[in-house]
CSV table of C-alpha atoms in Angstrom, one decimal:
chain,number,residue,atom,x,y,z
A,192,MET,CA,147.3,114.9,101.3
A,193,GLU,CA,145.4,112.0,100.9
A,194,PHE,CA,142.5,112.6,98.4
A,195,ASP,CA,139.4,110.9,100.9
A,196,PRO,CA,135.7,110.6,98.4
A,197,ARG,CA,133.6,110.7,101.8
A,198,ILE,CA,134.9,115.0,102.0
A,199,PHE,CA,134.4,115.4,97.8
A,200,MET,CA,130.6,113.6,98.1
A,201,PHE,CA,130.1,116.5,100.6
A,202,VAL,CA,132.0,119.5,98.3
A,203,ILE,CA,129.7,118.4,95.8
A,204,PHE,CA,126.4,117.6,97.7
A,205,GLY,CA,127.7,121.5,99.3
A,206,LEU,CA,127.5,123.4,95.8
A,207,GLY,CA,124.7,121.3,94.1
A,208,LEU,CA,122.6,123.1,96.6
A,209,ILE,CA,124.8,125.9,96.5
A,210,LEU,CA,123.7,126.2,92.7
A,211,ALA,CA,120.3,124.8,92.8
A,212,VAL,CA,118.0,128.1,93.1
A,213,SER,CA,119.8,130.3,90.4
A,214,LEU,CA,121.4,127.1,88.1
A,215,GLU,CA,117.1,126.4,88.1
A,216,LYS,CA,116.0,129.5,86.7
A,217,TRP,CA,118.6,130.1,84.0
A,218,LEU,CA,118.1,126.2,82.2
A,219,ALA,CA,114.9,127.3,81.9
A,220,ARG,CA,116.2,129.4,78.8
A,221,PHE,CA,117.9,126.2,77.5
A,222,TRP,CA,114.7,123.9,77.9
A,223,LEU,CA,116.7,122.3,80.2
A,224,SER,CA,115.5,121.3,83.8
A,225,LEU,CA,118.4,121.0,87.2
A,226,PRO,CA,117.8,116.7,87.4
A,227,ILE,CA,119.1,116.7,83.7
A,228,VAL,CA,121.7,118.6,84.8
A,229,TYR,CA,122.2,116.9,88.5
A,230,VAL,CA,121.3,112.6,87.5
A,231,ALA,CA,124.3,113.8,84.3
A,232,ALA,CA,126.9,115.6,87.2
A,233,GLY,CA,125.8,112.6,89.5
A,234,TYR,CA,126.8,110.1,86.4
A,235,LEU,CA,129.5,111.5,85.6
A,236,LEU,CA,131.3,111.9,89.1
A,237,PHE,CA,130.5,108.5,89.7
A,238,SER,CA,132.3,107.2,87.1
A,239,LEU,CA,135.6,108.6,87.3
A,240,PRO,CA,138.1,106.7,89.6
A,241,LEU,CA,137.4,108.7,92.7
A,242,GLY,CA,137.0,105.8,94.9
A,243,LEU,CA,133.4,106.6,95.3
A,244,PRO,CA,130.9,104.9,96.4
A,245,HIS,CA,128.7,102.4,93.7
A,246,ILE,CA,124.8,102.6,94.1
A,247,ASN,CA,123.2,99.4,93.1
A,248,PRO,CA,120.1,97.7,94.7
A,249,THR,CA,120.3,94.8,92.4
A,250,VAL,CA,124.3,94.0,93.6
A,251,ASP,CA,123.8,95.6,97.1
A,252,GLY,CA,120.9,94.6,99.4
A,253,PHE,CA,121.8,97.4,101.5
A,254,ASP,CA,121.0,99.9,98.5
A,255,ALA,CA,118.2,99.0,98.1
A,256,VAL,CA,117.0,99.8,101.9
A,257,ALA,CA,118.6,103.2,101.8
A,258,LEU,CA,116.9,103.6,98.7
A,259,GLU,CA,113.2,102.8,99.8
A,260,TYR,CA,113.7,105.3,103.2
A,261,VAL,CA,116.0,108.4,101.1
A,262,THR,CA,112.9,108.5,98.4
A,263,GLU,CA,110.2,107.4,100.9
A,264,PHE,CA,111.2,110.2,102.2
A,265,ILE,CA,111.3,113.0,99.8
A,266,VAL,CA,108.0,111.5,98.3
A,267,ILE,CA,106.7,112.4,101.9
A,268,ALA,CA,107.9,115.9,101.4
A,269,SER,CA,106.3,116.5,98.0
A,270,LEU,CA,103.4,115.6,98.8
A,271,MET,CA,103.1,118.0,101.4
A,272,ALA,CA,104.2,120.7,99.1
A,273,ALA,CA,101.9,119.7,96.2
A,274,GLY,CA,98.8,119.4,99.1
A,275,ILE,CA,99.8,122.8,101.0
A,276,ALA,CA,100.7,124.9,97.7
A,277,ILE,CA,96.6,123.7,96.6
A,278,ASP,CA,94.3,126.6,97.0
A,279,ARG,CA,91.3,125.2,95.2
A,280,PRO,CA,88.8,123.6,97.4
A,281,ALA,CA,88.6,120.2,97.6
A,282,ASN,CA,85.4,119.4,97.2
A,283,TRP,CA,83.8,116.4,94.3
A,284,LYS,CA,82.7,119.8,91.9
A,285,ASN,CA,86.5,121.6,92.1
A,286,TRP,CA,88.4,118.0,91.5
A,287,ARG,CA,85.8,116.2,88.7
A,288,GLN,CA,88.6,116.8,86.4
A,289,ILE,CA,90.9,114.3,88.6
A,290,TRP,CA,89.2,111.2,89.5
A,291,PRO,CA,89.7,109.7,85.9
A,292,LEU,CA,93.1,110.2,85.8
A,293,LEU,CA,93.4,108.1,88.8
A,294,LEU,CA,90.0,105.3,88.5
A,295,ILE,CA,90.9,105.4,84.5
A,296,ALA,CA,94.9,106.5,82.8
A,297,MET,CA,96.7,104.7,86.5
A,298,PRO,CA,95.0,101.5,86.3
A,299,LEU,CA,95.2,101.3,82.5
A,300,THR,CA,98.6,102.4,82.5
A,301,ILE,CA,99.2,100.3,85.6
A,302,LEU,CA,97.4,96.9,83.2
A,303,ALA,CA,99.1,97.5,79.6
A,304,VAL,CA,103.0,97.8,81.3
A,305,SER,CA,102.2,94.7,83.3
A,306,LEU,CA,101.2,93.0,80.2
A,307,LEU,CA,104.0,94.0,78.4
A,308,GLY,CA,106.3,92.6,81.3
A,309,TRP,CA,105.6,89.6,81.1
A,310,TRP,CA,104.4,88.9,77.5
A,311,ALA,CA,107.5,91.6,75.9
A,312,LEU,CA,110.1,91.2,78.5
A,313,GLY,CA,108.9,87.7,80.0
A,314,LEU,CA,109.1,88.8,83.5
A,315,ALA,CA,106.9,86.4,86.1
A,316,PRO,CA,103.3,88.0,86.6
A,317,ALA,CA,104.2,89.2,90.3
A,318,SER,CA,107.7,90.5,88.6
A,319,ALA,CA,105.5,92.0,86.1
A,320,LEU,CA,102.8,93.6,88.3
A,321,LEU,CA,105.4,94.7,90.2
A,322,LEU,CA,106.9,96.9,87.3
A,323,GLY,CA,103.3,98.0,86.3
A,324,ALA,CA,102.9,99.5,89.8
A,325,ALA,CA,105.7,101.5,89.9
A,326,MET,CA,105.6,102.8,87.0
A,327,ALA,CA,102.0,103.6,87.0
A,328,PRO,CA,102.5,107.2,89.3
A,329,THR,CA,103.0,110.0,88.5
A,330,ASP,CA,105.5,111.3,90.2
A,331,PRO,CA,105.6,114.8,92.4
A,332,VAL,CA,108.9,115.4,92.7
A,333,LEU,CA,110.5,115.7,89.4
A,334,ALA,CA,107.6,117.3,88.3
A,335,ARG,CA,107.8,120.1,90.5
A,336,SER,CA,108.0,122.4,86.9
A,337,VAL,CA,104.8,121.7,86.0
A,338,GLN,CA,102.5,122.1,90.1
A,339,VAL,CA,101.0,124.9,90.9
A,340,GLY,CA,103.4,127.5,92.2
A,341,PRO,CA,103.0,128.0,96.1
A,342,PRO,CA,99.7,128.9,97.6
A,343,GLY,CA,97.9,132.2,97.3
A,344,GLU,CA,99.1,133.0,93.9
A,345,ASN,CA,95.9,134.3,93.0
A,346,GLU,CA,96.0,132.2,89.4
A,347,ARG,CA,94.4,129.0,88.3
A,348,HIS,CA,95.9,126.7,85.9
A,349,ASP,CA,94.1,124.2,85.2
A,350,VAL,CA,96.5,121.6,83.9
A,351,ARG,CA,98.9,122.7,86.7
A,352,PHE,CA,96.1,121.8,88.5
A,353,SER,CA,95.9,118.3,87.7
A,354,LEU,CA,99.1,117.4,87.3
A,355,THR,CA,99.4,118.3,91.2
A,356,VAL,CA,96.8,116.5,92.5
A,357,GLU,CA,97.0,113.1,90.1
A,358,ALA,CA,100.5,112.9,91.7
A,359,GLY,CA,99.9,114.1,94.9
A,360,LEU,CA,97.1,110.6,95.3
A,361,ASN,CA,98.2,108.7,92.8
A,362,ASP,CA,101.2,107.5,94.6
A,363,GLY,CA,99.4,106.2,97.7
A,364,LEU,CA,97.1,104.8,95.1
A,365,ALA,CA,99.9,102.4,93.7
A,366,PHE,CA,100.4,100.9,96.7
A,367,PRO,CA,97.8,98.2,96.6
A,368,PHE,CA,99.0,96.8,93.2
A,369,THR,CA,102.5,96.9,95.0
A,370,TYR,CA,101.1,95.0,97.8
A,371,LEU,CA,98.9,92.8,95.3
A,372,ALA,CA,102.2,92.0,93.2
A,373,ILE,CA,104.4,91.1,96.8
A,374,ALA,CA,100.5,88.4,97.5
A,375,ALA,CA,101.4,87.1,94.2
A,376,VAL,CA,105.1,85.9,94.6
A,377,GLY,CA,104.9,82.3,94.9
A,378,MET,CA,101.5,82.2,93.8
A,379,THR,CA,99.9,80.3,91.3
A,380,SER,CA,96.1,80.7,91.1
A,381,LEU,CA,93.5,83.1,92.8
A,382,GLY,CA,92.0,82.5,95.9
A,383,ALA,CA,91.6,83.4,99.2
A,384,TRP,CA,94.3,85.9,99.5
A,385,THR,CA,93.0,87.5,96.7
A,386,LEU,CA,90.4,88.7,98.5
A,387,GLU,CA,92.0,89.5,101.5
A,388,TRP,CA,93.6,91.9,99.2
A,389,VAL,CA,90.5,93.2,98.2
A,390,ALA,CA,89.4,94.1,102.3
A,391,LEU,CA,92.7,95.7,103.5
A,392,ASP,CA,95.0,96.2,101.3
A,393,LEU,CA,92.5,98.2,98.8
A,394,VAL,CA,89.6,99.2,100.6
A,395,TRP,CA,91.0,99.4,104.6
A,396,ARG,CA,94.2,101.0,103.6
A,397,ILE,CA,92.7,103.5,101.7
A,398,VAL,CA,89.8,104.6,103.7
A,399,ALA,CA,92.2,104.4,106.7
A,400,GLY,CA,94.6,106.3,104.7
A,401,VAL,CA,92.3,108.6,103.6
A,402,ALA,CA,90.5,109.3,107.5
A,403,MET,CA,94.3,110.0,108.9
A,404,GLY,CA,95.2,113.0,106.9
A,405,TRP,CA,92.3,114.5,107.4
A,406,ILE,CA,91.7,113.7,111.3
A,407,VAL,CA,95.3,114.6,111.9
A,408,GLY,CA,95.1,118.0,109.3
A,409,ARG,CA,92.3,119.0,111.3
A,410,ALA,CA,93.9,118.5,114.6
A,411,GLY,CA,96.9,120.2,112.7
A,412,ALA,CA,95.4,123.1,111.9
A,413,TRP,CA,93.6,123.9,115.1
A,414,TYR,CA,97.3,123.9,116.7
A,415,VAL,CA,98.2,127.0,114.6
A,416,PHE,CA,95.4,129.1,114.0
A,417,GLU,CA,93.7,128.4,117.1
A,418,ARG,CA,95.7,127.8,120.3
A,419,GLU,CA,99.7,129.0,118.2
A,420,ALA,CA,98.2,132.3,116.8
A,421,ASP,CA,96.5,133.9,120.2
A,422,ALA,CA,99.8,133.5,121.3
A,423,LYS,CA,101.5,135.6,119.4
A,424,MET,CA,99.9,138.8,117.6
A,425,GLU,CA,101.9,141.5,115.7
A,426,ASP,CA,100.4,144.8,114.1
A,427,VAL,CA,99.3,145.3,111.3
A,428,GLU,CA,98.0,148.0,109.1
A,429,GLU,CA,94.9,147.5,107.1
A,430,ASP,CA,93.4,150.5,104.5
A,431,GLY,CA,95.5,153.3,107.1
A,432,ASP,CA,93.8,151.2,110.3
A,433,VAL,CA,95.8,149.0,112.7
A,434,ALA,CA,95.0,145.4,113.3
A,435,LYS,CA,96.4,142.9,115.2
A,436,HIS,CA,96.9,139.5,112.8
A,437,PRO,CA,98.9,136.6,113.7
A,438,LYS,CA,102.3,136.6,113.4
A,439,TYR,CA,104.5,134.3,111.7
A,440,SER,CA,108.0,133.6,111.1
A,441,THR,CA,109.5,130.0,109.4
A,442,SER,CA,110.0,128.3,112.4
A,443,GLU,CA,106.2,127.5,112.7
A,444,GLY,CA,107.2,125.1,109.0
A,445,LEU,CA,108.2,122.6,111.8
A,446,ILE,CA,104.8,122.3,113.4
A,447,VAL,CA,103.5,121.6,109.8
A,448,LEU,CA,106.3,119.1,109.0
A,449,GLY,CA,106.2,117.7,112.8
A,450,THR,CA,102.1,117.0,112.1
A,451,LEU,CA,102.4,115.6,108.6
A,452,LEU,CA,105.3,113.0,109.8
A,453,LEU,CA,102.9,112.1,112.3
A,454,GLY,CA,99.8,111.8,109.5
A,455,TYR,CA,102.1,109.6,108.3
A,456,GLY,CA,103.1,107.6,110.9
A,457,LEU,CA,99.4,107.0,112.8
A,458,ALA,CA,98.1,106.4,109.8
A,459,GLU,CA,100.8,103.0,108.7
A,460,MET,CA,100.2,102.3,112.3
A,461,VAL,CA,97.3,101.9,111.4
A,462,GLU,CA,97.1,99.7,108.4
A,463,GLY,CA,96.3,103.0,106.4
A,464,TYR,CA,98.5,104.8,103.3
A,465,GLY,CA,101.0,107.6,105.0
A,466,PHE,CA,101.4,109.2,101.0
A,467,ILE,CA,97.8,109.0,100.9
A,468,ALA,CA,97.5,110.5,104.5
A,469,VAL,CA,100.2,113.1,104.2
A,470,PHE,CA,98.9,114.6,100.8
A,471,VAL,CA,95.3,114.9,102.6
A,472,GLY,CA,96.1,116.1,105.8
A,473,ALA,CA,97.7,118.5,103.9
A,474,VAL,CA,95.3,119.5,101.7
A,475,THR,CA,92.8,119.5,104.9
A,476,ALA,CA,95.3,122.1,106.6
A,477,ARG,CA,95.3,124.5,103.7
A,478,GLN,CA,91.3,124.4,103.5
A,479,ARG,CA,91.8,125.8,107.3
A,480,GLU,CA,92.3,130.2,108.0
A,481,ASN,CA,92.8,129.5,103.7
A,482,ARG,CA,93.8,133.6,103.6
A,483,SER,CA,96.7,133.2,105.8
A,484,ARG,CA,100.0,133.7,104.8
A,485,TYR,CA,101.1,130.8,107.3
A,486,HIS,CA,100.4,128.5,103.9
A,487,LYS,CA,103.1,130.1,102.5
A,488,LEU,CA,105.8,130.0,104.5
A,489,SER,CA,105.1,126.7,105.8
A,490,HIS,CA,105.3,125.7,102.5
A,491,HIS,CA,108.3,127.4,101.5
A,492,PHE,CA,109.3,125.6,104.4
A,493,ILE,CA,109.0,122.7,103.3
A,494,ASP,CA,109.8,123.4,99.5
A,495,GLN,CA,113.8,124.1,101.1
A,496,ILE,CA,113.6,120.7,103.0
A,497,GLU,CA,112.4,118.7,99.7
A,498,GLN,CA,115.1,120.6,97.5
A,499,ILE,CA,118.4,119.3,100.2
A,500,VAL,CA,116.7,115.7,99.2
A,501,LEU,CA,116.5,116.1,96.8
A,502,VAL,CA,120.0,117.1,94.8
A,503,ALA,CA,120.8,114.2,97.0
A,504,VAL,CA,118.5,111.9,95.0
A,505,LEU,CA,119.3,112.7,91.7
A,506,PHE,CA,123.4,112.8,92.1
A,507,SER,CA,122.4,109.1,94.1
A,508,PHE,CA,120.6,108.1,90.9
A,509,GLY,CA,123.1,109.2,88.4
A,510,ALA,CA,125.6,107.2,90.6
A,511,MET,CA,122.7,104.0,90.7
A,512,LEU,CA,123.7,105.0,86.2
A,513,ALA,CA,127.3,104.9,86.7
A,514,SER,CA,127.2,101.8,88.5
A,515,GLY,CA,125.5,99.3,86.5
A,516,VAL,CA,122.1,99.5,87.2
A,517,LEU,CA,121.6,99.7,83.1
A,518,ASP,CA,123.5,96.8,82.2
A,519,ALA,CA,120.6,94.1,82.3
A,520,LEU,CA,119.0,96.7,79.7
A,521,THR,CA,117.5,94.6,76.5
A,522,TRP,CA,115.9,96.2,74.1
A,523,PRO,CA,112.7,95.1,74.4
A,524,ALA,CA,112.7,96.5,77.9
A,525,ALA,CA,113.8,100.4,76.5
A,526,LEU,CA,111.2,99.9,73.9
A,527,VAL,CA,108.4,99.3,76.5
A,528,GLY,CA,110.0,102.6,78.4
A,529,LEU,CA,109.6,104.1,75.7
A,530,ALA,CA,106.1,102.9,74.6
A,531,LEU,CA,105.0,103.7,78.5
A,532,ILE,CA,106.1,107.1,78.1
A,533,PHE,CA,105.0,108.1,74.5
A,534,VAL,CA,101.8,105.7,74.2
A,535,ILE,CA,100.7,104.4,77.5
A,536,ARG,CA,100.1,107.5,79.7
A,537,PRO,CA,99.0,109.4,77.4
A,538,LEU,CA,96.4,107.7,75.3
A,539,ALA,CA,95.2,106.5,79.0
A,540,GLY,CA,95.5,109.9,80.1
A,541,LEU,CA,93.7,111.4,76.8
A,542,LEU,CA,91.0,108.4,77.4
A,543,ALA,CA,90.9,109.3,80.7
A,544,GLU,CA,90.2,113.1,80.1
A,545,ALA,CA,88.1,112.5,77.5
A,546,ASN,CA,84.6,114.7,79.3
A,547,CYS,CA,86.5,117.4,80.7
A,548,ASP,CA,86.1,120.5,80.2
A,549,LEU,CA,89.7,121.5,79.1
A,550,PRO,CA,90.8,121.7,75.4
A,551,LEU,CA,92.3,119.5,73.2
A,552,VAL,CA,96.1,121.5,74.2
A,553,GLY,CA,95.0,121.2,78.2
A,554,LYS,CA,94.2,117.8,77.5
A,555,PHE,CA,96.8,116.4,75.8
A,556,ALA,CA,99.2,118.4,78.3
A,557,VAL,CA,98.0,116.6,81.5
A,558,ALA,CA,98.2,112.9,79.5
A,559,PHE,CA,101.9,113.5,78.1
A,560,LEU,CA,103.3,115.1,81.1
A,561,GLY,CA,102.8,112.3,83.3
A,562,VAL,CA,106.5,112.0,85.0
A,563,ARG,CA,108.0,109.1,86.5
A,564,GLY,CA,110.6,109.7,88.9
A,565,MET,CA,111.5,108.9,92.5
A,566,GLY,CA,108.0,107.0,93.6
A,567,SER,CA,108.7,104.6,90.8
A,568,ILE,CA,112.2,104.2,92.9
A,569,TYR,CA,110.3,104.1,96.0
A,570,TYR,CA,108.3,101.0,95.0
A,571,LEU,CA,110.6,99.0,93.2
A,572,ALA,CA,112.5,99.2,96.4
A,573,TYR,CA,109.6,98.5,98.8
A,574,GLY,CA,109.2,95.6,97.0
A,575,GLN,CA,112.6,94.0,97.0
A,576,ASN,CA,112.8,94.7,100.4
A,577,HIS,CA,109.7,92.6,101.4
A,578,ALA,CA,109.4,89.7,99.0
A,579,ASP,CA,111.8,87.7,96.6
A,580,PHE,CA,111.1,88.8,93.4
A,581,GLU,CA,112.4,87.1,90.2
A,582,GLY,CA,114.2,89.3,87.1
A,583,LEU,CA,115.3,92.1,89.8
A,584,ASP,CA,118.2,93.8,87.8
A,585,LEU,CA,115.8,93.2,84.6
A,586,LEU,CA,112.7,94.9,86.7
A,587,TRP,CA,115.8,98.0,87.7
A,588,ALA,CA,117.1,98.0,84.4
A,589,THR,CA,113.9,98.6,82.8
A,590,ALA,CA,112.6,101.1,85.6
A,591,SER,CA,116.0,103.3,85.5
A,592,PHE,CA,115.9,103.5,82.2
A,593,ILE,CA,112.4,104.7,81.9
A,594,ILE,CA,113.0,107.4,84.9
A,595,LEU,CA,116.3,108.5,82.5
A,596,VAL,CA,113.7,108.9,79.9
A,597,SER,CA,111.3,111.1,81.0
A,598,VAL,CA,113.3,113.2,82.8
A,599,VAL,CA,115.0,113.6,80.0
A,600,VAL,CA,111.8,114.1,77.5
A,601,HIS,CA,109.6,115.5,80.2
A,602,GLY,CA,112.7,118.3,81.9
A,603,VAL,CA,112.8,119.9,78.4
A,604,LEU,CA,109.6,119.7,76.8
A,605,ALA,CA,107.5,120.4,80.0
A,606,GLY,CA,108.2,123.7,80.1
A,607,PRO,CA,107.0,125.2,77.3
A,608,LEU,CA,104.4,122.7,76.8
A,609,ILE,CA,103.5,124.6,79.7
A,610,ARG,CA,103.7,128.2,78.1
A,611,HIS,CA,101.8,126.8,74.8
A,612,VAL,CA,99.0,125.7,77.2
A,613,GLU,CA,99.0,129.5,78.9
A,614,ASN,CA,99.6,131.3,76.3
A,615,LYS,CA,97.3,130.3,74.3
A,616,ARG,CA,94.3,131.0,77.5
A,617,ALA,CA,96.0,134.5,77.8
A,618,HIS,CA,95.8,134.9,74.3
A,619,ILE,CA,92.3,133.4,73.7
A,620,HIS,CA,90.4,135.5,76.6
A,621,GLU,CA,92.3,139.1,76.1
A,622,GLY,CA,90.3,141.4,77.5
A,623,GLN,CA,87.2,139.7,79.0
A,624,GLU,CA,86.9,140.4,82.8
A,625,ASP,CA,87.9,137.9,85.3
A,626,ASN,CA,85.5,136.3,87.6
A,627,ILE,CA,85.8,134.3,90.6
A,628,ASP,CA,85.0,130.5,90.8
A,629,CYS,CA,85.7,127.4,93.2
A,630,LEU,CA,83.9,128.7,96.4
A,631,SER,CA,84.5,127.5,99.8
A,632,PRO,CA,81.3,125.8,101.5
A,633,ASP,CA,81.3,129.1,103.1
A,634,ASP,CA,80.1,130.7,99.9
A,635,THR,CA,84.4,132.6,100.7
A,636,PRO,CA,87.3,132.2,97.7
A,637,LEU,CA,89.4,130.2,99.2
A,638,SER,CA,91.7,132.3,97.5
A,639,VAL,CA,91.3,134.7,94.7
A,640,GLU,CA,91.5,132.7,91.8
A,641,LYS,CA,91.8,134.6,88.7
A,642,VAL,CA,88.9,132.8,86.7
A,643,LYS,CA,88.5,132.9,82.7
A,644,LYS,CA,87.9,129.3,81.0
A,645,PRO,CA,88.9,126.4,82.6
A,646,LEU,CA,92.7,125.5,80.8
């Protein structure tokens, strides 16, 4: 019987999906994460002489296009899941610990990585800026293990909340700097093009993304909770009485997926940032009928889609490593990658969180757990497909090394660090009564969060 690599890939992918959930829980006992195992499996399988395809964007332009499209979708799915999971009402007071991460930590990270790329790696300014923009966002895909859980769990985790919202917003906020890098290709001086970048890419695209996300989120929530809910009702027993409640099933997840994909597309059509629109749309929809179990069902639906694509992407990243994407890696590039993970991001995060109410261990957890992953691959692929950057092989080697180190380091340390923070909170506040804060505008809790002290 002739060996067919294509059929073999179906077998591997099927096994990966079957084992994903149980393996993730089992690995947690050994301070390991699913990405570590699946990336390693992808590397080993694609290193064997089985005739499996090579995936190397530095060699094949088609691979760069495929990586852009696949990682674009999984980032969209992750942003949907993250936005729907956020129980806390969206206002300045409740989210005040997030803005410094976006306005201080992220620009500092971009600046530091760009300068190191130019000075230590000898990259052209445009290429160095692309590296900084791609490496700055906290990845919403690989940061799943440190994000808040499904909606309505009645728990408050300020560290997880910070990481979730940061990952949800900074993937879109990295785009202005990616566009700046694309615009800077071939430019030798500042000029009118920089003013156009500020007006269009920095201001208009962000505003348009937020606005379109809010509009689509409101419209989607109306469609679900007004139109669909009135059409399907079921009897639910409450305290001995039978009351009418909307009847939901996981099929309603299609509405959420369709609505947020619509928001992404509409935002891009009006020159806005689709990633921002997806996250804002998901958060906006979450604010409506906040106690409804529909949010948990829709989150579960989106989470399943995300996990399916994630398995494929993790195997593909392992295949990239096996196909020689790290061949151009140099010692200076490796040191830049280590500096980002162990020095630049932690220091930038601590500086950004200096005035927040988190204790030091909580601030350190937020600062250190800046996971790099699929979003970085997307931005590099996007840049490659839209401009002729110099040193692409070194860019991909540096980025792939950073992602690999992040997968291993954060995959091993994230769980224990988060558990330490949460156990410390439980120990410090043991015996104190819970109270409810973070009220929505109408003074009703978005979900009943068990609040002791922010951590």
